Amino acid sequence: MSEQKKTNIILFSGDYDKAMAAYIIANGAAAYDHEVTIFHTFWGLNALRKDEPIQVKKNLLEKAFGKIMPRGPEKMGLSNMNFMGIGPKLIKKVMKKHNAMPLSDLIEMAEEQEINLIACTMTMDLLGLDKIELRESTEYAGVAAYLAEAEDGAVNMFI
Amino acid sequence: MSEQKKTNIILFSGDYDKAMAAYIIANGAAAYDHEVTIFHTFWGLNALRKDEPIQVKKNLLEKAFGKIMPRGPEKMGLSNMNFMGIGPKLIKKVMKKHNAMPLSDLIEMAEEQEINLIACTMTMDLLGLDKIELRESTEYAGVAAYLAEAEDGAVNMFI
Amino acid sequence: MSEQKKTNIILFSGDYDKAMAAYIIANGAAAYDHEVTIFHTFWGLNALRKDEPIQVKKNLLEKAFGKIMPRGPEKMGLSNMNFMGIGPKLIKKVMKKHNAMPLSDLIEMAEEQEINLIACTMTMDLLGLDKIELRESTEYAGVAAYLAEAEDGAVNMFI
């Protein structure tokens, strides 16, 4: 029996459309029985945020970052044609019509398929994000641990 | 005899400079006898659009998207220093001086080198693009078919 | 003894945060004894610029590009929340607090780890950059030479 193939994705972007692409690829690879990991770093961490506000002790700058950054997938903007927030609404309307899954459903599907959703601890510190602000399924690791995995990946992507 | 190596590129971006990078890498890999595939998804689909307006029955939103999105490679903007559309003109001027190929020529070269130019059918639906609006050489597939290819790639990139 | 693994990164972006991600990955892979190459192309070339102004004979357009583009890593903007240049200052403040290395230190570390820092000669021409404007450690190559390397890489990324 051959070894299980791996797909490793670094999700750096905080754009709705790019995160959608990442999760579509991830879910697709998991369906092909790959072991799939999404390493969320920088703005990509926002995809893992819970959508309700959570009380955490933060300094002024961290508070500001926390307010400005989108709380969870459905608050994220588009990389293109965002039009001050109207773009995402339009896209989601069309997605609904075509029965395409919104990002939040794609993330739930990833959880069901046991895709490893990792948050980069170093950039969590930089953006002042706390573990209790992120989804329960989130795992935590530094970039070194991720790279140890990535070198055996059949597919590696930076999104 | 060893198997032919594969290079697989996902072109997500609709920026002129990023699409140029994708097609330069693709043409280079084809010159090294790789089997090369560019999977165009989301804004990257615009690189495959024909430049003339084409009559297709569309709903209001699809019509609006079709108008706003660039018709073909030479209408695309830059990811950086776009300056409301002046940036691309300046870059193309410099490219001409240095005998660098414009994106439209790079795409034709890709066709001559038999690079697989695939349009993502799911995002075509989302953006309201019809097959007759895209280049004749375009092939059509979903992300699952693409991933089946990608796992054997020597080089995989998300651009 | 097994062969040394390779990590190859194309740094296309001129954003401070994306370049940080590229150099963190590169330094991490080098720590795992990978042979690491960063191929700087388009806006990514700005990471290799020296920070002082350098006298080079340029035409008008090249002069304008040279002025507008950031001189070196610490002048680069963020891909997100840049806020007209305030974002990078805030991020660097937080980075200092968390003892995270600024980009310029990450680049020096890459030099110490003998990571190959390559500048894409074709895009240098397009942006009017001269060799004496870039770091002493920079090597020069075209995309073809890079691709010959990349096809053996364990990890390939476009950032």
Coordinates of C-alpha atoms in Angstrom, one line a residue, chain C residues 6 10-11 16 20 25 29 52 71 74 81 91 101 103-104 106 122 128 146 149 153 155:
Chain C
K6 CA 15.4 22.2 -2.2
I10 CA 9.3 33.2 -6.3
L11 CA 8.9 36.5 -4.5
Y16 CA 6.3 44.0 3.5
M20 CA 8.3 38.7 5.6
I25 CA 9.7 30.3 5.2
A29 CA 13.7 25.7 5.4
E52 CA 20.4 54.9 0.1
R71 CA 14.0 51.7 -1.5
E74 CA 11.9 48.8 5.5
M81 CA -4.4 47.7 6.5
I91 CA 3.1 46.4 12.8
M101 CA 12.7 40.2 13.4
L103 CA 12.3 42.2 7.3
S104 CA 15.8 43.7 6.9
L106 CA 15.4 38.4 8.1
M122 CA 14.2 40.6 -17.2
G128 CA 14.8 50.2 -14.7
Y146 CA 15.3 29.4 -12.1
E149 CA 16.2 24.4 -10.4
G153 CA 12.2 21.4 -5.4
V155 CA 8.7 22.9 -1.9

